[in-house]
Amino acid sequence: MKVSNDVQIEQKVDALLKLMTLEEKIGQMSQIRHFEVAADVLVTEKFIGSIIHTQGPNPGKTALDWQKRFVKLQKKALSTRLGIPLLFAVDAVHGQNTFEGATIFPHNIGLGATGNEKLVEEITSITALESQATGFNWVFSPCVAIPFNEKWGRVYEAFSESTELTEKLTRASVKGYQGSLSDSKTVMATAKHFIGDGATDFGVEGGNTSLSSKEIKERLLAPYRTAVKENIGAVMVSFNTLSGISMHAHKALITDTLKGEMDFDGIVVSDWKGYSRFGENEIINAGVDIIMAVDGDLEDFQKGVKRGVETDTIALSRIDDAVKRILRQKFRLGLFKNPFPDAALVSKIGVNEHRNIAKQAVRESLVLLKNKNKVLPLSKDTKKIVVIGEHANSSGLQSGGWTLNWQGTKDNYKGATTILEGIEKHSTATVVYDKDATQNHFDADIAIIVVGETPYAEFFGDIGHESNTRKLTLTEEHQKYIKIYSEKGVKTVVVLVSGRPLIVTSQIEISDAFIASWLLGSEGEGVAEVLFGDFNFKGKLPHSWPTSIEDYKGKYGPNFWDNSIKPLYPLGYGLKY
Ligand code: BGC
């Protein structure tokens, strides 16, 4: 039986709705930031329904401080006439990645490479717990996009280009986050971004998708169906347009398909400043229930919707539908009974038990693309190892975007272990570090060369966007690291840290072993455990791997595959030693 059939909850929702004024209803639909000027006052005076935390300022220093900040806001909400509790939402997309000291897992692309649904469920249940420990009851994850153009800057946020694999891991992910939902260690999950985010022409973030609605349904809807079957609490609408129509205003897909045909009874949440950016009241009429009314949008949104109802351009029944969905989830989460986070959870943040699961995920996500003359696993007789590349010694670089900051960090962060630290710990050989391949350690038996992309999120990661000069190839510096050591006859093991497949055909050719390690999070030691043979490789490519830049002309991906293009490695490829 679907939870929505919980008659008692429905009765409570209806009873509460009857008591609400229009202002209180619009308040429930409003989401603001916790550091918004006068947030505390807005919660009581504007009847705010939810709070978002993403990029700082942080709510405090320690996890307990974070909880305290949210307890204070929650008490304000409970002091209002109807005492409706707040939802607290966070972009915890690979662990509670906004809190330094939390366990950071590989990004979804790495989880796609593990293909391990049990592991993904464990990961998201840990993320739920660590999110609750910092005061949140709602996460904006998982991203269930099916990317088909690697130029898109968010490829790594999604599991795979394979629909089946995405469905399987979506199911696991929602299960892990939500558990029984009313448990104080679980959170409400959000499937995003509905729909077509990863299918825009040329991989442009927020661009236009020229697929027809029929194609969208056939190719991209499956993971949403899975998420809805798992009773996911929320779905976030996407920045992209679909044949010119903004997804935020796409009534046919949001109301008719998602809420109607698919029977989704949870919350449709807008994306960042959705109201002012994508058509104001039109998006409410299309079926958006909660608005991220951030950075100055609140007043326009609240006034605009009120005017809409008063002038009959928004039906009151639409507002009631939105509020019912919000209240329903608040009851399901048990917030009316337990509105506050559990202080006892704080001691669980970043504990070894959690880090061990993250390390397992790193090990299982590594994909071995080449292993000439069985250079791996590294022999115990190895005398000297030289480790090269700034990515080898930076937990920030190895973790990618959405790590501490929206755009990630290049620095080391608390609790994390770098790839180099892991190698030093596991090696019986002498290990030297030659950050930029200038120290000529050509007497080494093995060169472990760690290269890749610098962190990015959203359009900052789009190839071809004016915000950056990113390419689908390695930088010249990184190409040089590999060239210098391989030309000197040192056996080279290349570890590629990236959010997507890159064009590395000639680097693969000249190296002895080549590993795709994606964006692995806080547990760099997992790499060494596989290099030194404690565990074999398990990862399989979650994306087909392109040979050349030419492959990116127009669209790229399995469903849209131009049969004349052969990938260098197909989807599912991955060696063992
Ligand atoms: C992103 C979403 C994210 C939201 C809130 C947006 O820019 O597209 O994925 O959840 O910000 O931070």
mmCIF file of N, CA and C in Angstrom, residues 42-163:
data_model
loop_
_atom_site.group_PDB
_atom_site.id
_atom_site.type_symbol
_atom_site.label_atom_id
_atom_site.label_comp_id
_atom_site.label_asym_id
_atom_site.label_seq_id
_atom_site.Cartn_x
_atom_site.Cartn_y
_atom_site.Cartn_z
ATOM 1 N N LEU A 42 10.966 36.601 9.537
ATOM 2 C CA LEU A 42 10.189 36.134 8.384
ATOM 3 C C LEU A 42 9.452 34.832 8.698
ATOM 4 N N VAL A 43 10.128 33.954 9.464
ATOM 5 C CA VAL A 43 9.499 32.668 9.792
ATOM 6 C C VAL A 43 8.171 32.886 10.504
ATOM 7 N N THR A 44 8.134 33.854 11.416
ATOM 8 C CA THR A 44 6.868 34.074 12.128
ATOM 9 C C THR A 44 5.924 34.994 11.346
ATOM 10 N N GLU A 45 6.487 36.032 10.746
ATOM 11 C CA GLU A 45 5.584 37.002 10.102
ATOM 12 C C GLU A 45 5.127 36.582 8.716
ATOM 13 N N LYS A 46 5.976 35.830 8.038
ATOM 14 C CA LYS A 46 5.601 35.412 6.673
ATOM 15 C C LYS A 46 5.295 33.919 6.603
ATOM 16 N N PHE A 47 5.228 33.280 7.767
ATOM 17 C CA PHE A 47 4.818 31.870 7.876
ATOM 18 C C PHE A 47 5.631 30.923 6.994
ATOM 19 N N ILE A 48 6.952 31.201 6.938
ATOM 20 C CA ILE A 48 7.838 30.426 6.062
ATOM 21 C C ILE A 48 7.715 28.916 6.332
ATOM 22 N N GLY A 49 7.741 28.131 5.255
ATOM 23 C CA GLY A 49 7.562 26.685 5.396
ATOM 24 C C GLY A 49 8.848 25.894 5.378
ATOM 25 N N SER A 50 9.902 26.451 4.758
ATOM 26 C CA SER A 50 11.156 25.683 4.726
ATOM 27 C C SER A 50 12.372 26.577 4.572
ATOM 28 N N ILE A 51 13.509 26.003 4.992
ATOM 29 C CA ILE A 51 14.787 26.715 5.015
ATOM 30 C C ILE A 51 15.767 25.940 4.148
ATOM 31 N N ILE A 52 16.587 26.649 3.386
ATOM 32 C CA ILE A 52 17.606 25.991 2.560
ATOM 33 C C ILE A 52 18.996 26.387 3.023
ATOM 34 N N HIS A 53 19.903 25.412 3.011
ATOM 35 C CA HIS A 53 21.326 25.733 3.189
ATOM 36 C C HIS A 53 22.105 25.116 2.044
ATOM 37 N N THR A 54 22.906 25.946 1.411
ATOM 38 C CA THR A 54 23.786 25.432 0.360
ATOM 39 C C THR A 54 25.120 26.105 0.604
ATOM 40 N N GLN A 55 25.686 26.803 -0.317
ATOM 41 C CA GLN A 55 26.922 27.563 -0.071
ATOM 42 C C GLN A 55 26.730 28.472 1.144
ATOM 43 N N GLY A 56 27.765 28.669 1.965
ATOM 44 C CA GLY A 56 27.733 29.452 3.200
ATOM 45 C C GLY A 56 27.027 30.782 3.075
ATOM 46 N N PRO A 57 27.033 31.663 4.100
ATOM 47 C CA PRO A 57 27.651 31.436 5.402
ATOM 48 C C PRO A 57 27.032 30.250 6.151
ATOM 49 N N ASN A 58 27.889 29.574 6.907
ATOM 50 C CA ASN A 58 27.429 28.412 7.642
ATOM 51 C C ASN A 58 26.595 28.825 8.851
ATOM 52 N N PRO A 59 25.736 27.916 9.283
ATOM 53 C CA PRO A 59 24.891 28.227 10.445
ATOM 54 C C PRO A 59 25.647 28.260 11.767
ATOM 55 N N GLY A 60 26.925 27.899 11.751
ATOM 56 C CA GLY A 60 27.689 27.888 13.000
ATOM 57 C C GLY A 60 29.006 27.188 12.780
ATOM 58 N N LYS A 61 29.755 26.985 13.872
ATOM 59 C CA LYS A 61 31.053 26.308 13.736
ATOM 60 C C LYS A 61 30.907 24.799 13.899
ATOM 61 N N THR A 62 30.413 24.393 15.043
ATOM 62 C CA THR A 62 30.290 22.956 15.296
ATOM 63 C C THR A 62 28.919 22.471 14.824
ATOM 64 N N ALA A 63 28.797 21.145 14.738
ATOM 65 C CA ALA A 63 27.506 20.568 14.323
ATOM 66 C C ALA A 63 26.417 20.949 15.320
ATOM 67 N N LEU A 64 26.804 21.016 16.572
ATOM 68 C CA LEU A 64 25.816 21.385 17.582
ATOM 69 C C LEU A 64 25.343 22.830 17.382
ATOM 70 N N ASP A 65 26.291 23.693 16.982
ATOM 71 C CA ASP A 65 25.903 25.078 16.657
ATOM 72 C C ASP A 65 24.898 25.102 15.504
ATOM 73 N N TRP A 66 25.163 24.259 14.498
ATOM 74 C CA TRP A 66 24.235 24.201 13.354
ATOM 75 C C TRP A 66 22.853 23.790 13.854
ATOM 76 N N GLN A 67 22.837 22.743 14.655
ATOM 77 C CA GLN A 67 21.545 22.287 15.199
ATOM 78 C C GLN A 67 20.859 23.418 15.959
ATOM 79 N N LYS A 68 21.651 24.108 16.778
ATOM 80 C CA LYS A 68 21.073 25.177 17.611
ATOM 81 C C LYS A 68 20.416 26.259 16.767
ATOM 82 N N ARG A 69 21.106 26.617 15.681
ATOM 83 C CA ARG A 69 20.551 27.634 14.785
ATOM 84 C C ARG A 69 19.182 27.188 14.249
ATOM 85 N N PHE A 70 19.130 25.911 13.858
ATOM 86 C CA PHE A 70 17.880 25.417 13.269
ATOM 87 C C PHE A 70 16.802 25.180 14.335
ATOM 88 N N VAL A 71 17.237 24.809 15.535
ATOM 89 C CA VAL A 71 16.273 24.657 16.633
ATOM 90 C C VAL A 71 15.622 26.015 16.914
ATOM 91 N N LYS A 72 16.457 27.059 16.868
ATOM 92 C CA LYS A 72 15.938 28.399 17.138
ATOM 93 C C LYS A 72 14.871 28.776 16.095
ATOM 94 N N LEU A 73 15.201 28.515 14.824
ATOM 95 C CA LEU A 73 14.223 28.821 13.770
ATOM 96 C C LEU A 73 12.978 27.953 13.916
ATOM 97 N N GLN A 74 13.201 26.691 14.256
ATOM 98 C CA GLN A 74 12.055 25.781 14.414
ATOM 99 C C GLN A 74 11.137 26.256 15.535
ATOM 100 N N LYS A 75 11.742 26.727 16.622
ATOM 101 C CA LYS A 75 10.916 27.211 17.739
ATOM 102 C C LYS A 75 10.070 28.407 17.309
ATOM 103 N N LYS A 76 10.647 29.236 16.467
ATOM 104 C CA LYS A 76 9.887 30.383 15.940
ATOM 105 C C LYS A 76 8.673 29.869 15.168
ATOM 106 N N ALA A 77 8.931 28.881 14.293
ATOM 107 C CA ALA A 77 7.823 28.353 13.477
ATOM 108 C C ALA A 77 6.748 27.758 14.375
ATOM 109 N N LEU A 78 7.185 27.045 15.408
ATOM 110 C CA LEU A 78 6.219 26.394 16.300
ATOM 111 C C LEU A 78 5.438 27.401 17.141
ATOM 112 N N SER A 79 6.000 28.626 17.245
ATOM 113 C CA SER A 79 5.311 29.646 18.040
ATOM 114 C C SER A 79 4.218 30.372 17.245
ATOM 115 N N THR A 80 4.110 30.057 15.966
ATOM 116 C CA THR A 80 3.071 30.728 15.169
ATOM 117 C C THR A 80 1.697 30.133 15.506
ATOM 118 N N ARG A 81 0.682 30.789 15.033
ATOM 119 C CA ARG A 81 -0.701 30.405 15.375
ATOM 120 C C ARG A 81 -0.964 28.908 15.185
ATOM 121 N N LEU A 82 -0.524 28.347 14.064
ATOM 122 C CA LEU A 82 -0.818 26.938 13.814
ATOM 123 C C LEU A 82 0.359 26.013 14.135
ATOM 124 N N GLY A 83 1.498 26.596 14.425
ATOM 125 C CA GLY A 83 2.659 25.799 14.857
ATOM 126 C C GLY A 83 3.104 24.750 13.851
ATOM 127 N N ILE A 84 3.123 25.118 12.587
ATOM 128 C CA ILE A 84 3.547 24.140 11.566
ATOM 129 C C ILE A 84 5.085 24.121 11.489
ATOM 130 N N PRO A 85 5.694 22.946 11.685
ATOM 131 C CA PRO A 85 7.162 22.888 11.711
ATOM 132 C C PRO A 85 7.799 23.168 10.342
ATOM 133 N N LEU A 86 9.054 23.589 10.391
ATOM 134 C CA LEU A 86 9.812 23.884 9.162
ATOM 135 C C LEU A 86 10.495 22.638 8.624
ATOM 136 N N LEU A 87 10.704 22.632 7.328
ATOM 137 C CA LEU A 87 11.613 21.674 6.702
ATOM 138 C C LEU A 87 12.956 22.379 6.561
ATOM 139 N N PHE A 88 14.058 21.634 6.772
ATOM 140 C CA PHE A 88 15.403 22.191 6.594
ATOM 141 C C PHE A 88 16.106 21.393 5.504
ATOM 142 N N ALA A 89 16.411 22.062 4.397
ATOM 143 C CA ALA A 89 16.935 21.346 3.228
ATOM 144 C C ALA A 89 18.400 21.682 2.974
ATOM 145 N N VAL A 90 19.133 20.699 2.484
ATOM 146 C CA VAL A 90 20.564 20.906 2.214
ATOM 147 C C VAL A 90 20.973 20.161 0.947
ATOM 148 N N ASP A 91 21.954 20.737 0.244
ATOM 149 C CA ASP A 91 22.518 20.065 -0.927
ATOM 150 C C ASP A 91 23.543 19.024 -0.489
ATOM 151 N N ALA A 92 23.086 17.978 0.159
ATOM 152 C CA ALA A 92 23.995 16.886 0.547
ATOM 153 C C ALA A 92 23.982 15.891 -0.600
ATOM 154 N N VAL A 93 24.886 16.068 -1.553
ATOM 155 C CA VAL A 93 24.815 15.247 -2.766
ATOM 156 C C VAL A 93 25.857 14.146 -2.823
ATOM 157 N N HIS A 94 26.896 14.244 -1.985
ATOM 158 C CA HIS A 94 27.823 13.099 -1.829
ATOM 159 C C HIS A 94 28.320 13.071 -0.383
ATOM 160 N N GLY A 95 27.384 12.786 0.495
ATOM 161 C CA GLY A 95 27.621 12.962 1.920
ATOM 162 C C GLY A 95 27.089 14.332 2.314
ATOM 163 N N GLN A 96 27.179 14.658 3.621
ATOM 164 C CA GLN A 96 26.748 15.997 4.052
ATOM 165 C C GLN A 96 27.901 16.930 3.699
ATOM 166 N N ASN A 97 28.022 17.216 2.410
ATOM 167 C CA ASN A 97 29.213 17.880 1.874
ATOM 168 C C ASN A 97 29.297 19.368 2.200
ATOM 169 N N THR A 98 28.309 19.916 2.912
ATOM 170 C CA THR A 98 28.419 21.325 3.287
ATOM 171 C C THR A 98 29.069 21.477 4.661
ATOM 172 N N PHE A 99 29.292 20.352 5.348
ATOM 173 C CA PHE A 99 29.851 20.409 6.703
ATOM 174 C C PHE A 99 31.256 19.818 6.724
ATOM 175 N N GLU A 100 32.244 20.635 7.083
ATOM 176 C CA GLU A 100 33.626 20.134 7.110
ATOM 177 C C GLU A 100 33.793 19.148 8.260
ATOM 178 N N GLY A 101 34.227 17.946 7.909
ATOM 179 C CA GLY A 101 34.363 16.899 8.924
ATOM 180 C C GLY A 101 33.385 15.757 8.692
ATOM 181 N N ALA A 102 32.417 15.990 7.806
ATOM 182 C CA ALA A 102 31.472 14.910 7.456
ATOM 183 C C ALA A 102 32.173 13.905 6.541
ATOM 184 N N THR A 103 31.604 12.734 6.412
ATOM 185 C CA THR A 103 32.128 11.725 5.484
ATOM 186 C C THR A 103 31.707 12.125 4.069
ATOM 187 N N ILE A 104 32.693 12.240 3.175
ATOM 188 C CA ILE A 104 32.364 12.612 1.794
ATOM 189 C C ILE A 104 32.558 11.386 0.890
ATOM 190 N N PHE A 105 31.502 11.011 0.217
ATOM 191 C CA PHE A 105 31.516 9.816 -0.627
ATOM 192 C C PHE A 105 31.870 10.180 -2.066
ATOM 193 N N PRO A 106 32.189 9.179 -2.890
ATOM 194 C CA PRO A 106 32.370 9.477 -4.311
ATOM 195 C C PRO A 106 31.086 10.105 -4.867
ATOM 196 N N HIS A 107 31.233 10.988 -5.832
ATOM 197 C CA HIS A 107 30.056 11.542 -6.502
ATOM 198 C C HIS A 107 29.327 10.408 -7.226
ATOM 199 N N ASN A 108 28.077 10.703 -7.608
ATOM 200 C CA ASN A 108 27.228 9.648 -8.169
ATOM 201 C C ASN A 108 27.849 8.907 -9.348
ATOM 202 N N ILE A 109 28.648 9.576 -10.151
ATOM 203 C CA ILE A 109 29.238 8.871 -11.300
ATOM 204 C C ILE A 109 30.107 7.700 -10.812
ATOM 205 N N GLY A 110 30.806 7.917 -9.694
ATOM 206 C CA GLY A 110 31.618 6.848 -9.100
ATOM 207 C C GLY A 110 30.731 5.732 -8.550
ATOM 208 N N LEU A 111 29.601 6.125 -7.962
ATOM 209 C CA LEU A 111 28.669 5.108 -7.459
ATOM 210 C C LEU A 111 28.088 4.319 -8.621
ATOM 211 N N GLY A 112 27.905 5.009 -9.754
ATOM 212 C CA GLY A 112 27.460 4.314 -10.965
ATOM 213 C C GLY A 112 28.471 3.248 -11.363
ATOM 214 N N ALA A 113 29.763 3.568 -11.213
ATOM 215 C CA ALA A 113 30.813 2.604 -11.566
ATOM 216 C C ALA A 113 30.798 1.397 -10.624
ATOM 217 N N THR A 114 30.394 1.589 -9.377
ATOM 218 C CA THR A 114 30.320 0.438 -8.463
ATOM 219 C C THR A 114 29.151 -0.467 -8.839
ATOM 220 N N GLY A 115 28.089 0.126 -9.356
ATOM 221 C CA GLY A 115 26.898 -0.649 -9.708
ATOM 222 C C GLY A 115 26.313 -1.389 -8.506
ATOM 223 N N ASN A 116 26.741 -1.001 -7.303
ATOM 224 C CA ASN A 116 26.418 -1.779 -6.104
ATOM 225 C C ASN A 116 25.264 -1.113 -5.339
ATOM 226 N N GLU A 117 24.067 -1.662 -5.517
ATOM 227 C CA GLU A 117 22.909 -0.979 -4.912
ATOM 228 C C GLU A 117 22.899 -1.063 -3.390
ATOM 229 N N LYS A 118 23.440 -2.154 -2.850
ATOM 230 C CA LYS A 118 23.461 -2.278 -1.384
ATOM 231 C C LYS A 118 24.364 -1.184 -0.800
ATOM 232 N N LEU A 119 25.491 -1.007 -1.455
ATOM 233 C CA LEU A 119 26.445 0.014 -1.016
ATOM 234 C C LEU A 119 25.833 1.416 -1.123
ATOM 235 N N VAL A 120 25.152 1.679 -2.221
ATOM 236 C CA VAL A 120 24.534 2.998 -2.410
ATOM 237 C C VAL A 120 23.487 3.253 -1.312
ATOM 238 N N GLU A 121 22.744 2.234 -0.969
ATOM 239 C CA GLU A 121 21.744 2.401 0.094
ATOM 240 C C GLU A 121 22.427 2.720 1.432
ATOM 241 N N GLU A 122 23.543 2.036 1.693
ATOM 242 C CA GLU A 122 24.280 2.323 2.938
ATOM 243 C C GLU A 122 24.804 3.760 2.931
ATOM 244 N N ILE A 123 25.327 4.159 1.773
ATOM 245 C CA ILE A 123 25.889 5.509 1.642
ATOM 246 C C ILE A 123 24.835 6.581 1.889
ATOM 247 N N THR A 124 23.667 6.409 1.274
ATOM 248 C CA THR A 124 22.665 7.462 1.442
ATOM 249 C C THR A 124 22.058 7.417 2.847
ATOM 250 N N SER A 125 22.062 6.248 3.485
ATOM 251 C CA SER A 125 21.544 6.244 4.862
ATOM 252 C C SER A 125 22.555 6.925 5.794
ATOM 253 N N ILE A 126 23.833 6.791 5.498
ATOM 254 C CA ILE A 126 24.842 7.521 6.300
ATOM 255 C C ILE A 126 24.722 9.027 6.041
ATOM 256 N N THR A 127 24.545 9.381 4.776
ATOM 257 C CA THR A 127 24.377 10.801 4.436
ATOM 258 C C THR A 127 23.159 11.377 5.155
ATOM 259 N N ALA A 128 22.094 10.591 5.207
ATOM 260 C CA ALA A 128 20.885 11.036 5.918
ATOM 261 C C ALA A 128 21.214 11.290 7.384
ATOM 262 N N LEU A 129 21.912 10.338 7.972
ATOM 263 C CA LEU A 129 22.238 10.473 9.399
ATOM 264 C C LEU A 129 23.128 11.697 9.653
ATOM 265 N N GLU A 130 24.158 11.863 8.837
ATOM 266 C CA GLU A 130 25.065 13.007 9.056
ATOM 267 C C GLU A 130 24.368 14.334 8.719
ATOM 268 N N SER A 131 23.393 14.301 7.829
ATOM 269 C CA SER A 131 22.615 15.511 7.542
ATOM 270 C C SER A 131 21.726 15.839 8.738
ATOM 271 N N GLN A 132 21.061 14.833 9.266
ATOM 272 C CA GLN A 132 20.243 15.033 10.472
ATOM 273 C C GLN A 132 21.109 15.539 11.628
ATOM 274 N N ALA A 133 22.324 15.011 11.699
ATOM 275 C CA ALA A 133 23.223 15.405 12.798
ATOM 276 C C ALA A 133 23.583 16.887 12.730
ATOM 277 N N THR A 134 23.475 17.469 11.544
ATOM 278 C CA THR A 134 23.749 18.905 11.409
ATOM 279 C C THR A 134 22.440 19.696 11.268
ATOM 280 N N GLY A 135 21.332 19.042 11.550
ATOM 281 C CA GLY A 135 20.067 19.762 11.677
ATOM 282 C C GLY A 135 19.108 19.704 10.497
ATOM 283 N N PHE A 136 19.374 18.857 9.513
ATOM 284 C CA PHE A 136 18.521 18.853 8.306
ATOM 285 C C PHE A 136 17.581 17.646 8.267
ATOM 286 N N ASN A 137 16.430 17.854 7.649
ATOM 287 C CA ASN A 137 15.508 16.725 7.468
ATOM 288 C C ASN A 137 15.140 16.521 5.991
ATOM 289 N N TRP A 138 15.876 17.219 5.122
ATOM 290 C CA TRP A 138 15.547 17.148 3.684
ATOM 291 C C TRP A 138 16.848 17.305 2.895
ATOM 292 N N VAL A 139 17.103 16.438 1.921
ATOM 293 C CA VAL A 139 18.276 16.609 1.041
ATOM 294 C C VAL A 139 17.834 16.781 -0.413
ATOM 295 N N PHE A 140 18.588 17.611 -1.141
ATOM 296 C CA PHE A 140 18.332 17.807 -2.575
ATOM 297 C C PHE A 140 19.155 16.799 -3.373
ATOM 298 N N SER A 141 18.831 15.553 -3.252
ATOM 299 C CA SER A 141 19.550 14.467 -3.879
ATOM 300 C C SER A 141 18.606 13.255 -3.869
ATOM 301 N N PRO A 142 18.686 12.316 -4.792
ATOM 302 C CA PRO A 142 19.699 12.161 -5.830
ATOM 303 C C PRO A 142 19.359 12.878 -7.146
ATOM 304 N N CYS A 143 20.431 13.206 -7.878
ATOM 305 C CA CYS A 143 20.282 13.671 -9.250
ATOM 306 C C CYS A 143 20.116 12.424 -10.111
ATOM 307 N N VAL A 144 18.992 12.327 -10.794
ATOM 308 C CA VAL A 144 18.713 11.110 -11.567
ATOM 309 C C VAL A 144 18.755 11.382 -13.074
ATOM 310 N N ALA A 145 19.543 12.396 -13.429
ATOM 311 C CA ALA A 145 19.707 12.721 -14.852
ATOM 312 C C ALA A 145 20.340 11.541 -15.583
ATOM 313 N N ILE A 146 20.072 11.469 -16.873
ATOM 314 C CA ILE A 146 20.773 10.494 -17.709
ATOM 315 C C ILE A 146 21.557 11.305 -18.734
ATOM 316 N N PRO A 147 22.797 11.656 -18.385
ATOM 317 C CA PRO A 147 23.546 12.575 -19.245
ATOM 318 C C PRO A 147 23.959 11.906 -20.538
ATOM 319 N N PHE A 148 23.845 12.624 -21.620
ATOM 320 C CA PHE A 148 24.319 12.027 -22.869
ATOM 321 C C PHE A 148 25.234 12.960 -23.645
ATOM 322 N N ASN A 149 25.758 13.946 -22.943
ATOM 323 C CA ASN A 149 26.810 14.743 -23.572
ATOM 324 C C ASN A 149 27.771 15.167 -22.480
ATOM 325 N N GLU A 150 28.979 14.683 -22.559
ATOM 326 C CA GLU A 150 29.943 14.907 -21.473
ATOM 327 C C GLU A 150 30.412 16.347 -21.355
ATOM 328 N N LYS A 151 29.981 17.188 -22.263
ATOM 329 C CA LYS A 151 30.317 18.611 -22.127
ATOM 330 C C LYS A 151 29.535 19.245 -20.981
ATOM 331 N N TRP A 152 28.469 18.615 -20.596
ATOM 332 C CA TRP A 152 27.645 19.134 -19.500
ATOM 333 C C TRP A 152 28.451 19.123 -18.198
ATOM 334 N N GLY A 153 28.387 20.222 -17.451
ATOM 335 C CA GLY A 153 29.182 20.341 -16.227
ATOM 336 C C GLY A 153 28.655 19.562 -15.039
ATOM 337 N N ARG A 154 27.556 18.829 -15.205
ATOM 338 C CA ARG A 154 26.985 18.115 -14.067
ATOM 339 C C ARG A 154 26.940 16.616 -14.303
ATOM 340 N N VAL A 155 27.725 16.131 -15.274
ATOM 341 C CA VAL A 155 27.704 14.700 -15.584
ATOM 342 C C VAL A 155 27.949 13.871 -14.320
ATOM 343 N N TYR A 156 28.883 14.353 -13.486
ATOM 344 C CA TYR A 156 29.271 13.564 -12.301
ATOM 345 C C TYR A 156 28.195 13.477 -11.233
ATOM 346 N N GLU A 157 27.209 14.383 -11.294
ATOM 347 C CA GLU A 157 26.140 14.340 -10.293
ATOM 348 C C GLU A 157 25.164 13.196 -10.560
ATOM 349 N N ALA A 158 25.234 12.638 -11.756
ATOM 350 C CA ALA A 158 24.317 11.565 -12.148
ATOM 351 C C ALA A 158 25.047 10.225 -12.136
ATOM 352 N N PHE A 159 24.290 9.143 -11.998
ATOM 353 C CA PHE A 159 24.913 7.822 -11.876
ATOM 354 C C PHE A 159 25.525 7.331 -13.183
ATOM 355 N N SER A 160 24.795 7.498 -14.290
ATOM 356 C CA SER A 160 25.224 6.802 -15.509
ATOM 357 C C SER A 160 24.460 7.285 -16.723
ATOM 358 N N GLU A 161 24.983 6.949 -17.895
ATOM 359 C CA GLU A 161 24.217 7.184 -19.116
ATOM 360 C C GLU A 161 23.252 6.017 -19.362
ATOM 361 N N SER A 162 23.353 4.970 -18.548
ATOM 362 C CA SER A 162 22.462 3.825 -18.708
ATOM 363 C C SER A 162 21.198 4.021 -17.881
ATOM 364 N N THR A 163 20.055 3.899 -18.536
ATOM 365 C CA THR A 163 18.777 4.070 -17.838
ATOM 366 C C THR A 163 18.600 2.987 -16.772
#
